[in-house]
CSV table of C-alpha atoms in Angstrom, one decimal:
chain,number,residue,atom,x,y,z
A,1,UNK,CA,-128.4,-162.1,-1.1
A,2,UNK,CA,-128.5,-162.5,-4.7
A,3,UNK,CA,-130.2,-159.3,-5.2
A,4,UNK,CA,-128.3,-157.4,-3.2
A,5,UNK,CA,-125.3,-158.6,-5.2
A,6,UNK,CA,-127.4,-157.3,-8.4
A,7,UNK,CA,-128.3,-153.9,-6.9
A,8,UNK,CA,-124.1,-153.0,-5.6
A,9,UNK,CA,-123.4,-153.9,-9.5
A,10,UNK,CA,-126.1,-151.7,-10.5
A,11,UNK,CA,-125.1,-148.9,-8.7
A,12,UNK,CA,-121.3,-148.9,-8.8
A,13,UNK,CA,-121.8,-149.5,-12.5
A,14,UNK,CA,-124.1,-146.5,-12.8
A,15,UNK,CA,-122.3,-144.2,-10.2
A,16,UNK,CA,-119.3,-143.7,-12.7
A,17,UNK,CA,-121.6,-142.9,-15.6
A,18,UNK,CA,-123.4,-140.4,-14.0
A,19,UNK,CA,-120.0,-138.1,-12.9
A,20,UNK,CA,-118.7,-138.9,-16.4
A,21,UNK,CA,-121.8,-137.9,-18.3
A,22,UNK,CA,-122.1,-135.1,-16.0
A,23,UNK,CA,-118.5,-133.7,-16.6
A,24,UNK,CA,-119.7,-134.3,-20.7
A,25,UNK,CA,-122.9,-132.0,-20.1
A,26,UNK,CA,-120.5,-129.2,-18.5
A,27,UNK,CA,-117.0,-130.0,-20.0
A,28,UNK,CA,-115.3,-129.9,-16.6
A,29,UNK,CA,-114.9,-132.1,-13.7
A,30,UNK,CA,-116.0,-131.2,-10.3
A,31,UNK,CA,-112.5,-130.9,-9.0
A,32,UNK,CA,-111.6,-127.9,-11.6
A,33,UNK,CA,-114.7,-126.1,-10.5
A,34,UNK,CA,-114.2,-126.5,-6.6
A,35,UNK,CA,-110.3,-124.8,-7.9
A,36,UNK,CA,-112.1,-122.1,-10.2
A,37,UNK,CA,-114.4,-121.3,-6.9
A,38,UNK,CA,-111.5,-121.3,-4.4
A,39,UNK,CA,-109.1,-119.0,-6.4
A,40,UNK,CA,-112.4,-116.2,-7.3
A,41,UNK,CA,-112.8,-116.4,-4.3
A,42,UNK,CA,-109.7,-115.8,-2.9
A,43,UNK,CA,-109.1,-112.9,-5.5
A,44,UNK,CA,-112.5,-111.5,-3.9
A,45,UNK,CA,-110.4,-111.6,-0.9
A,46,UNK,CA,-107.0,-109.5,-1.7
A,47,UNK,CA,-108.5,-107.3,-3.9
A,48,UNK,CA,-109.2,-104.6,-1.0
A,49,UNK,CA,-105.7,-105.4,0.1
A,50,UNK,CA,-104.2,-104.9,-3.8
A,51,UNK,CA,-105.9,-101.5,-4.2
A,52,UNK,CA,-104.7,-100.7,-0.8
A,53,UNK,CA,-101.0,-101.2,-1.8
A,54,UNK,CA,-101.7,-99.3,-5.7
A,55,UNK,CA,-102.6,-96.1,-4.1
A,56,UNK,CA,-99.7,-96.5,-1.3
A,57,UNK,CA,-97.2,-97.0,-4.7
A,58,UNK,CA,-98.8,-94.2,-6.5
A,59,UNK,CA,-99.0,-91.9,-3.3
A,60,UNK,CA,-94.9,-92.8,-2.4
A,61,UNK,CA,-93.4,-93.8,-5.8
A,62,UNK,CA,-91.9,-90.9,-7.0
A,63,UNK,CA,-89.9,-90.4,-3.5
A,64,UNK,CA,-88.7,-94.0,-3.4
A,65,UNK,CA,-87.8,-93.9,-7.1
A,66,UNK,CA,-85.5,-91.0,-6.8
A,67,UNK,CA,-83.9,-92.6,-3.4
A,68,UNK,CA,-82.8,-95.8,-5.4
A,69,UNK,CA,-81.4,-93.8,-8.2
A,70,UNK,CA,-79.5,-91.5,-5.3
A,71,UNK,CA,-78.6,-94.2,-3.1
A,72,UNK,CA,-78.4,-97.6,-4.8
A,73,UNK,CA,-74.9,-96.9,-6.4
A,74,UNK,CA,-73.9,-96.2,-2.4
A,75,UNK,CA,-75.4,-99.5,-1.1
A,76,UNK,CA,-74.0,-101.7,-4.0
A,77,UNK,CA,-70.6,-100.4,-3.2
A,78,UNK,CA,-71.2,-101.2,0.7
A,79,UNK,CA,-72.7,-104.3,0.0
A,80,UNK,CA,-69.6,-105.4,-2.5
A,81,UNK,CA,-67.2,-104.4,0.3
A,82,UNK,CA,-68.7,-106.5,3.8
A,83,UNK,CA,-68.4,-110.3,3.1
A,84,UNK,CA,-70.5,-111.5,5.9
A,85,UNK,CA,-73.0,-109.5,7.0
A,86,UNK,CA,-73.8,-112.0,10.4
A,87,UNK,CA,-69.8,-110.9,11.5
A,88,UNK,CA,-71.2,-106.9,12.4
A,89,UNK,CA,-73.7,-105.7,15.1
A,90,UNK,CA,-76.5,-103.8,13.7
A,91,UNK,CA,-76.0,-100.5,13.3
A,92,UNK,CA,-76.6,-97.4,15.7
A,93,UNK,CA,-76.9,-93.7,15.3
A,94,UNK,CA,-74.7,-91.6,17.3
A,95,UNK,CA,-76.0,-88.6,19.1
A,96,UNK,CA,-74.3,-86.4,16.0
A,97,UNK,CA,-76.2,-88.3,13.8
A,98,UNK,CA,-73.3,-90.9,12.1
A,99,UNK,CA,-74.2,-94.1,11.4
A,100,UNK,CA,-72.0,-96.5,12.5
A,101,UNK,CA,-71.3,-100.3,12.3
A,102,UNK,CA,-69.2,-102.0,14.3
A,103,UNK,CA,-67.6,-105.5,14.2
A,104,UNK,CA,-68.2,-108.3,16.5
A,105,UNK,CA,-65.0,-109.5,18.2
A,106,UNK,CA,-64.1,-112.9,18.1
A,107,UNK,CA,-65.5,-113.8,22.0
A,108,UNK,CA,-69.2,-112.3,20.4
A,109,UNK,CA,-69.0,-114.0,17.3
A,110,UNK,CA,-68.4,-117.4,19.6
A,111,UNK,CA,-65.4,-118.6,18.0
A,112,UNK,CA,-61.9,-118.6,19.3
A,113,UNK,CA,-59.5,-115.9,17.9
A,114,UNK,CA,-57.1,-118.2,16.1
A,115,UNK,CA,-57.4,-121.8,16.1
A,116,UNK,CA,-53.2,-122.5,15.3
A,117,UNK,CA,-51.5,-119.6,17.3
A,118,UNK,CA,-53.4,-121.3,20.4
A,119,UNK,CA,-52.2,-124.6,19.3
A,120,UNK,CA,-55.4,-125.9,18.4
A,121,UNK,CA,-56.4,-129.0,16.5
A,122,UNK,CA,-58.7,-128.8,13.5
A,123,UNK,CA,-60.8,-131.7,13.3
């Protein structure tokens, strides 16, 4: 029994100075280099995918690029004008080809039209 007192001492004592002189030798621990091999290879991974999306920015760049500068001044004004976005039904293209969007009533947005003409309590 003794001994085997003597030999878990030995090797819990010795356990910790091998990781420790190990991470001396290489000057990093065993955790950084499991993170160093994940994230490699994880950019091994999307690197296909990155190139993939360059050339579709290089190839359609120019077109969306003069479409913002056209159209952004637009849409910011639209944008500054509708306070709440979830109060309209997506929008639809007529057969002439307007765009139109048009407001949900009060019965589709689920809430009653006005709470005090109706004699209503707010809680």
């Amino acid at each position: 029994m003794k001994l085997l007192k003597t030999c878990a001492v030995i090797v819990g004592l010795s356990v910790p100075v091998g990781v420790a002189s190990a991470e001396e030798e290489t000057g990093r621990s065993l955790m950084a280099e499991g993170m160093e091999l994940f994230l490699k290879g994880l950019q091994d991974e999307i690197a296909p995918t990155l190139d993939e999306f360059t050339s579709l920015m290089d190839e359609i760049g120019p077109g969306l690029q003069s479409f913002l500068e056209e159209m952004g001044p637009k849409l910011g004004a639209v944008f500054s004008k509708v306070e709440d976005w979830s109060s309209y039904h997506a929008p639809e293209m007529l057969p002439n080809g307007d765009i139109i969007m048009r407001k949900k009533t009060p019965a589709e947005m689920g809430t009653p039209e006005d709470d005090e003409a109706s004699g209503g309590v707010e809680l």
